[in-house]
Coordinates of C-alpha atoms in Angstrom, one line a residue:
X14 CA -16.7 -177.2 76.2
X15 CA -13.4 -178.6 76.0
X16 CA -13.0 -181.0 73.0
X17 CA -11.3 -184.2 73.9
X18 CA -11.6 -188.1 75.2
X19 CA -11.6 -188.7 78.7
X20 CA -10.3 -192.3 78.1
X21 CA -6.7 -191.3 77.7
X22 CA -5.0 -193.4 76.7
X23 CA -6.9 -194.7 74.0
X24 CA -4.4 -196.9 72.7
X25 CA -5.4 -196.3 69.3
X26 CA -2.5 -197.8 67.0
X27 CA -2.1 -194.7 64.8
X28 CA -0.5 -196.3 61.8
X29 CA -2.5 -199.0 61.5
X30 CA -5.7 -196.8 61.5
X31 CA -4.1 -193.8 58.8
X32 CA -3.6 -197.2 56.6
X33 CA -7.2 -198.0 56.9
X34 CA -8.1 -194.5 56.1
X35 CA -7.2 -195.3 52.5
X36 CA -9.7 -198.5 52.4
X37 CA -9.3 -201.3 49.7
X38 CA -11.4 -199.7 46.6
X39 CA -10.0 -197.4 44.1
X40 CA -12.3 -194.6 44.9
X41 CA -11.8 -194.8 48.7
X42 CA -8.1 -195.1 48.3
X43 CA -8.6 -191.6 46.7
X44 CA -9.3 -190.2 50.0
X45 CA -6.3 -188.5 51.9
X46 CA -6.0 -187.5 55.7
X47 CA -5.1 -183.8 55.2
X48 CA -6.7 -183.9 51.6
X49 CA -7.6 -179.9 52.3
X50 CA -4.6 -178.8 53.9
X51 CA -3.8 -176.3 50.6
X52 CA -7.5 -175.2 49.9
X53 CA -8.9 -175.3 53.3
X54 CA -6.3 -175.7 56.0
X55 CA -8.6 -175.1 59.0
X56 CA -11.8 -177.4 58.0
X57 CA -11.4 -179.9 60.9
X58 CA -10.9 -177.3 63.3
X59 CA -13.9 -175.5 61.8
X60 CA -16.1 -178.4 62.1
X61 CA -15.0 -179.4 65.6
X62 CA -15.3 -176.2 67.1
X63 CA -19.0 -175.8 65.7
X64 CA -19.9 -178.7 66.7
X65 CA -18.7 -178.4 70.1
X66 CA -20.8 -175.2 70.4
X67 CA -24.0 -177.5 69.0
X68 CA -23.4 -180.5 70.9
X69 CA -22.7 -177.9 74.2
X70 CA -25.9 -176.4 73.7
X71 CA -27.8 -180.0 73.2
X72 CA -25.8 -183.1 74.4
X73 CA -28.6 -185.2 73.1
X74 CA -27.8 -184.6 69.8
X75 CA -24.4 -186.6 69.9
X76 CA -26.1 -189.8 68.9
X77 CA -28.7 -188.4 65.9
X78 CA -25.3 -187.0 64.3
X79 CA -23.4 -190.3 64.4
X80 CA -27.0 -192.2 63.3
X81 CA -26.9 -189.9 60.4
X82 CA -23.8 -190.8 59.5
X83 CA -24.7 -194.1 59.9
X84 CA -27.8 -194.1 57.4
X85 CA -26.3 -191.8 54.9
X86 CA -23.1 -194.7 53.9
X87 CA -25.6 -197.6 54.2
X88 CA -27.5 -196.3 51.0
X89 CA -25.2 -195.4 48.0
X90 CA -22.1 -194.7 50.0
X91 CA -20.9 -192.3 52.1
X92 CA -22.2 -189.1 49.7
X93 CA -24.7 -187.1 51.9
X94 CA -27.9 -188.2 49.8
X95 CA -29.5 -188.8 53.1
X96 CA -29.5 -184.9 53.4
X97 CA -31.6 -184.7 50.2
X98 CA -35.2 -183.1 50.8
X99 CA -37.8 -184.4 48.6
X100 CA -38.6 -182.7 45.5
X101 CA -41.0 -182.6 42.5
X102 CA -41.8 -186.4 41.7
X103 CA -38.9 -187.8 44.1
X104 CA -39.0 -188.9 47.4
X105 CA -35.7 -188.7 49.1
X106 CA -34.0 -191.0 51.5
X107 CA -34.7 -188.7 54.5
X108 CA -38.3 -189.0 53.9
X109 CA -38.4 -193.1 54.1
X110 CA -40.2 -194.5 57.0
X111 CA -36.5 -195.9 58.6
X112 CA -35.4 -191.8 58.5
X113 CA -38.0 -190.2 60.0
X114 CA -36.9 -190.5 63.3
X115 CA -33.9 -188.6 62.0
X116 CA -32.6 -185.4 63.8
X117 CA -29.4 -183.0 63.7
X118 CA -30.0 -181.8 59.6
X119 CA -29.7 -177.9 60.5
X120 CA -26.6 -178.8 62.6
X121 CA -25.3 -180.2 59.4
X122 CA -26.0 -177.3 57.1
X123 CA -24.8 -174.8 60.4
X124 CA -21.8 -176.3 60.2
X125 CA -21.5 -176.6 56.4
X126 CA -22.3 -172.7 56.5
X127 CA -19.3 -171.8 58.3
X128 CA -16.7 -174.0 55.5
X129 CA -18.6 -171.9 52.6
X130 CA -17.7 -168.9 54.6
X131 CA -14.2 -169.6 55.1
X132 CA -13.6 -172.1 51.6
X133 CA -16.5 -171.2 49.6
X134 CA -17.2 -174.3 46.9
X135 CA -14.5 -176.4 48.9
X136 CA -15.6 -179.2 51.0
X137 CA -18.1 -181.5 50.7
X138 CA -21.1 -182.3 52.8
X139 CA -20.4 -185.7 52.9
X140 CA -17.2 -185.2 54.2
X141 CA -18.7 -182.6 56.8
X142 CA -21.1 -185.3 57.8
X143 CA -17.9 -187.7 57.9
X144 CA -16.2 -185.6 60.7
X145 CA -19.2 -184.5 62.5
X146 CA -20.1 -188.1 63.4
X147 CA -16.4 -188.5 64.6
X148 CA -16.3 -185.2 66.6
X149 CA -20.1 -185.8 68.5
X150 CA -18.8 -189.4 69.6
X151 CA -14.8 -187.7 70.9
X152 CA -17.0 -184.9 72.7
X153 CA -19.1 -187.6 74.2
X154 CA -16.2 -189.0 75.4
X155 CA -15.8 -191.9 73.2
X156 CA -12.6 -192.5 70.8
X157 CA -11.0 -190.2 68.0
X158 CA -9.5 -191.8 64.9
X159 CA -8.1 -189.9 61.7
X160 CA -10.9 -189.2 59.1
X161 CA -9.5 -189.2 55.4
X162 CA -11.1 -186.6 53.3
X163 CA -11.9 -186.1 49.9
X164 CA -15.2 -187.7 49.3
X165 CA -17.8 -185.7 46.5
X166 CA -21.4 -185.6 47.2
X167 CA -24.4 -187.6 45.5
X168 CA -26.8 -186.3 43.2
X169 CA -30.0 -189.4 43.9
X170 CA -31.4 -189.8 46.9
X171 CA -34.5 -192.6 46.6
X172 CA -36.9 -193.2 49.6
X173 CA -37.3 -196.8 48.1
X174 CA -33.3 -197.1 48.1
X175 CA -33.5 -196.3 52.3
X176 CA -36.4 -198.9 53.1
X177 CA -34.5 -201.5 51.2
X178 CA -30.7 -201.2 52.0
X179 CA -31.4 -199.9 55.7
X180 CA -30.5 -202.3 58.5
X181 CA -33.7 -203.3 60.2
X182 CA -33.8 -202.6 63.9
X183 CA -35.8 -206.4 63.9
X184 CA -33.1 -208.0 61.7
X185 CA -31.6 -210.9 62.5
X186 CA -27.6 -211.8 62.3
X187 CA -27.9 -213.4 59.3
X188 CA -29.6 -210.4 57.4
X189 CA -27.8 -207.8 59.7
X190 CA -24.4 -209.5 58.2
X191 CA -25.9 -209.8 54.4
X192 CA -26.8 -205.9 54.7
X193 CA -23.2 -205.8 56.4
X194 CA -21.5 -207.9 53.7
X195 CA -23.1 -206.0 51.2
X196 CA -20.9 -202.6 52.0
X197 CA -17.8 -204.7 53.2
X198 CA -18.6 -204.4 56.6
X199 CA -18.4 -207.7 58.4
X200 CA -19.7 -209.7 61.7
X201 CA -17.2 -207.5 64.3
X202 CA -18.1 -204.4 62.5
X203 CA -22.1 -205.4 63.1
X204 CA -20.6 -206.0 67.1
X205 CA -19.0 -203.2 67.1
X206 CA -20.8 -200.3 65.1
X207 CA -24.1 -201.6 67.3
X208 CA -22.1 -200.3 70.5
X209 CA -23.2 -196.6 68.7
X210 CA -26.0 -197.1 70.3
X211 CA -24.7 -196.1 73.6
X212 CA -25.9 -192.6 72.2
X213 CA -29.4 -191.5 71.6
X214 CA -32.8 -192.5 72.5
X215 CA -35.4 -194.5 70.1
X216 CA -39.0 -193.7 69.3
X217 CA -41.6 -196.0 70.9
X218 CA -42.9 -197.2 67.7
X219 CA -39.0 -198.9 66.7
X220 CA -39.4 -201.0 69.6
X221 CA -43.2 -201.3 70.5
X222 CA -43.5 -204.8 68.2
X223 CA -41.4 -206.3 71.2
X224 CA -43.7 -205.5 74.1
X225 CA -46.6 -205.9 72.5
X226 CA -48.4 -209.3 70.2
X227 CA -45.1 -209.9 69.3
X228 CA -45.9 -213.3 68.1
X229 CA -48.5 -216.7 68.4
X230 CA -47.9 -217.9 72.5
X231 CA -46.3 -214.4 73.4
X232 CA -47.3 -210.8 73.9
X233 CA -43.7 -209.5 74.6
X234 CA -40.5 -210.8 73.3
X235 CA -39.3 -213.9 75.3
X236 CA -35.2 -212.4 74.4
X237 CA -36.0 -209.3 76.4
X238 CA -35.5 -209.1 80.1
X239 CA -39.3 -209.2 81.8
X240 CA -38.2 -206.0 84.3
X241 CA -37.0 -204.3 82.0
X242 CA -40.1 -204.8 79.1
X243 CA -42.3 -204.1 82.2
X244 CA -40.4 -200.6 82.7
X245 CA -40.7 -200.1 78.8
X246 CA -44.4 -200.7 78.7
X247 CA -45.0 -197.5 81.3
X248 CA -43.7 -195.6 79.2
X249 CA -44.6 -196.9 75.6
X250 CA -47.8 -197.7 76.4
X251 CA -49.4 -199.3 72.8
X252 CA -47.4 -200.2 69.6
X253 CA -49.9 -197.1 67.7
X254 CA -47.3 -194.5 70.3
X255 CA -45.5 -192.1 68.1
X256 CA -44.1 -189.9 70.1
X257 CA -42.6 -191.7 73.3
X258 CA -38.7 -191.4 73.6
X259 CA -36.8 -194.0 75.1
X260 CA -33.1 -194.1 75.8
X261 CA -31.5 -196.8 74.1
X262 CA -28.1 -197.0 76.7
X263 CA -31.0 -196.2 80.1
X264 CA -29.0 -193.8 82.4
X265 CA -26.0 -193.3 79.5
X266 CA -27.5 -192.1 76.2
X267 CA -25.7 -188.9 76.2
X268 CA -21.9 -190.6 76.8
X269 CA -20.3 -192.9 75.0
X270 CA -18.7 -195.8 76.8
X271 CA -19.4 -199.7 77.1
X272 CA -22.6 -199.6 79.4
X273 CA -24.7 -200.7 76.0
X274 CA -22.7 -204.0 75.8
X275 CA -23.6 -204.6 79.5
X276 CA -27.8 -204.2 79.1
X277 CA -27.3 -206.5 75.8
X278 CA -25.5 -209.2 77.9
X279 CA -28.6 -208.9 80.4
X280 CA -31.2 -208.9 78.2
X281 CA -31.8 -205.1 78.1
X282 CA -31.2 -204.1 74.3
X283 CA -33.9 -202.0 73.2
X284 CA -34.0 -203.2 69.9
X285 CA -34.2 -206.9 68.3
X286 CA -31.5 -206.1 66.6
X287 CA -29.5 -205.5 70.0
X288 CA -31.0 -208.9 71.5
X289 CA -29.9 -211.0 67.9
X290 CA -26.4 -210.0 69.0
X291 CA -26.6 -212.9 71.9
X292 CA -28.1 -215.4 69.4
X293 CA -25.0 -215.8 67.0
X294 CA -21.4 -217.1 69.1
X295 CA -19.3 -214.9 67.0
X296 CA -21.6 -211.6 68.3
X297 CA -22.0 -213.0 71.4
X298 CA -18.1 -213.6 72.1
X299 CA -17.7 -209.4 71.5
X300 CA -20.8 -208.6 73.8
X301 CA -19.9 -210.7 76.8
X302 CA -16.1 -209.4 76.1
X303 CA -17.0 -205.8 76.2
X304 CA -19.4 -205.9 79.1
X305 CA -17.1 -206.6 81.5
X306 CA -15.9 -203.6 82.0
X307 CA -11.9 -204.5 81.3
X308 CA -12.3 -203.8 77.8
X309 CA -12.8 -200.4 77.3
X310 CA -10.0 -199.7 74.9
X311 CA -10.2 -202.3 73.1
X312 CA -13.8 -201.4 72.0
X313 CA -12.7 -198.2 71.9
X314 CA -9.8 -198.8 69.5
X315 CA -12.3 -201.5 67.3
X316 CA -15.2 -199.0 66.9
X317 CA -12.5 -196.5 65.1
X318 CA -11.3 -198.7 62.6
X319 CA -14.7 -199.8 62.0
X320 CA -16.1 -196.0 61.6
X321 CA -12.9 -195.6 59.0
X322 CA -14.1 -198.7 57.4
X323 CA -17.3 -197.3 57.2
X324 CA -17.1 -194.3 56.5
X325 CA -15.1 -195.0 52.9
X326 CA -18.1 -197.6 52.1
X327 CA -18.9 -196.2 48.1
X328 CA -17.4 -192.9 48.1
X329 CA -17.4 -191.0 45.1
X330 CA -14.2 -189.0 44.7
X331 CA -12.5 -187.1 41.9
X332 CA -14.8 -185.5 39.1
X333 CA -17.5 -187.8 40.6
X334 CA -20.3 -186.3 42.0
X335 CA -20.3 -182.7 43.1
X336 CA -19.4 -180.1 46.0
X337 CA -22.6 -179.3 47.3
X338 CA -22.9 -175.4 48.4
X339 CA -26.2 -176.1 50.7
X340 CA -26.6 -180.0 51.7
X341 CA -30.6 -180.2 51.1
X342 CA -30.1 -179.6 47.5
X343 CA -28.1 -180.3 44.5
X344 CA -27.1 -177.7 43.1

C-alpha cells in the first residue's frame, strides 16, 4: 500500500503547525520534530511502513489506533499507560469499562518490536503510539501533520483514573468541554477531534441507552433521527447486546473524510456525544460548516493542529518516566 493522502493539497500551513509541535508547557516544549535523528534516524519510516503493512492487512484497524491514542493522552498525558496490563493488586486503565472496547495493542508492540530491533532502549512507546495514530488516519486518507518526538513513558496506569477522566460517549458540551478544558483542549478541538470518528465502528452496548428506555415519555432518544434509530435497533436489538458492531461513519468507517459531520448535521451521530454537538451554537457552527462538503481542508488542516495539541497534553520528557522495552510492562 502506498502511504500518502489523497487530498492533495492539504493546505496544511507547515510553520504554523512545527510551532505548535512545541506546545505551551515546559515539558511539551521539550519535544522536538526530528528528536531521534542521531540515535534513531529511520523511526518514522520504521513505524509507517509497519503500519502500512498492519493497516493493509486490516483497514478496520485505522480507527482503534487513533482511539487509542485518543484514550491514552486523556488520562495522565500522552505516556502509553493505557498499554499497561493489570497486575498484582492494580487494575490498569486498559481494563476500565470505557477501554474494553479497545483493539490494535499487538499492533502496538509489532511495531514497537521492530524500533528495539533497529534502536534497542531508544524510543518510547508513547511516542510509537503518537505516530501510529498519525500514520492510520494519512493511510486512511485523512491529513499528515509533523509529530514532535521525545515523550518518556508512564509508570501508573489506574482503571479508576480511565472511568473518571474519560470523555463519556453520553456527555454533554458542557462536561465534554470541562474534560476538554481540563487537558487544554478547547470547544473547536471537542468539534474537531469528534470528526475521528469518521473511523471505526462502536459496540452496541456504547449506544444501546439511546434506542432503548432512554428516558420518562421516551423509549429512544428524541435527538436521533427515527430512520436511522429504526435501522440501529435491527441490528442492536436490546441495550444487554455485547457483541453487535456498528459503524459509527455508516458506509465510511474505514476512510477518513468529512461524511461524519454530514450524519451529525442530520441527526445520524451514533453517540450522544455526536448529537450534543448540534445543541451548543459554537459546535454547531463547525458541524453545519464541515458538512457541506466545501470544507474539506479546512477540517483537514484543524484536526492536525488539534492532534499536535493533543498529542503534547502531559508529556513526560527528559529523566521523567522511562523508555519502555515492551509496552504492556514497566520495566
Amino acid at each position: 500500500m502506498e502511504f500518502k493522502s489523497c487530498l492533495v493539497p492539504l493546505l496544511l500551513p507547515t510553520m504554523a503547525l512545527l510551532l505548535l509541535a512545541f506546545g505551551s508547557s515546559p515539558a511539551a516544549a521539550q519535544l522536538q520534530v526530528g528528536y531521534y535523528s542521531k540515535t534513531c534516524p529511520n523511526v518514522e519510516a520504521i513505524v509507517r511502513n509497519e503500519t502500512a503493512k498492519i493497516i493493509g492487512a486490516a483497514p478496520s484497524l485505522a480507527g482503534p489506533l487513533l482511539r487509542l491514542h485518543f484514550h491514552d493522552c486523556f488520562v495522565r498525558g500522552c505516556d502509553a499507560s493505557v498499554l499497561l496490563e493489570s497486575n498484582g493488586g492494580n487494575k490498569a486503565e486498559k481494563d476500565a469499562k470505557p477501554n474494553k472496547s479497545l483493539r490494535g495493542f499487538g499492533s502496538v508492540e509489532r511495531v514497537k518490536a521492530k524500533l528495539e530491533a533497529a534502536c534497542p532502549n531508544t524510543v518510547s512507546c508513547a511516542d510509537v503510539l503518537t505516530l501510529m495514530a498519525r500514520d492510520a488516519v494519512v493511510l486512511a486518507r485523512g491529513p499528515s501533520w509533523p509529530v514532535a518526538l521525545g515523550r518518556r513513558d508512564g509508570r501508573v496506569s489506574s482503571a479508576t483514573e480511565a472511568a473518571d477522566h474519560l470523555p463519556p460517549a453520553f456527555g454533554d458540551v458542557p462536561l465534554l468541554t470541562k474534560i476538554f478544558a481540563a487537558n487544554g483542549l478547547d470547544v473547536k478541538d471537542l468539534a474537531v477531534l469528534s470528526g475521528g470518528h469518521t473511523l471505526g465502528t462502536a459496540h452496541c452496548g456504547s449506544y444501546a441507552g439511546r434506542l432503548y428506555n432512554f428516558s420518562s415519555g421516551y423509549s429512544a432518544d428524541p435527538s436521533l433521527d427515527s430512520e436511522y434509530a429504526h435501522r440501529l435497533r435491527t441490528r442492536c436489538k436490546s441495550a444487554d447486546d455485547k457483541a453487535t458492531l456498528s459503524e459509527m461513519d455508516p458506509g465510511s468507517y474505514k476512510t477518513f473524510d468529512t461524511s461524519y459531520y454530514r450524519q451529525v448535521a442530520k441527526r445520524r451521530g451514533l453517540f450522544q456525544s455526536d448529537a450534543a454537538l448540534l445543541a451548543d451554537a459554537t459546535t454547531r457552527e463547525y458541524v453545519q460548516r464541515i458538512a457541506t462538503g466545501k470544507f474539506d481542508d479546512v477540517f483537514f488542516k484543524d484536526f492536525g493542529e488539534s492532534m499536535i495539541k493533543m498529542g503534547n497534553v502531559g508529556v513526560l520528557t527528559g529523566a521523567q518516566g522511562e523508555i519502555r522495552k515492551k509496552c504492556y510492562i514497566v520495566n
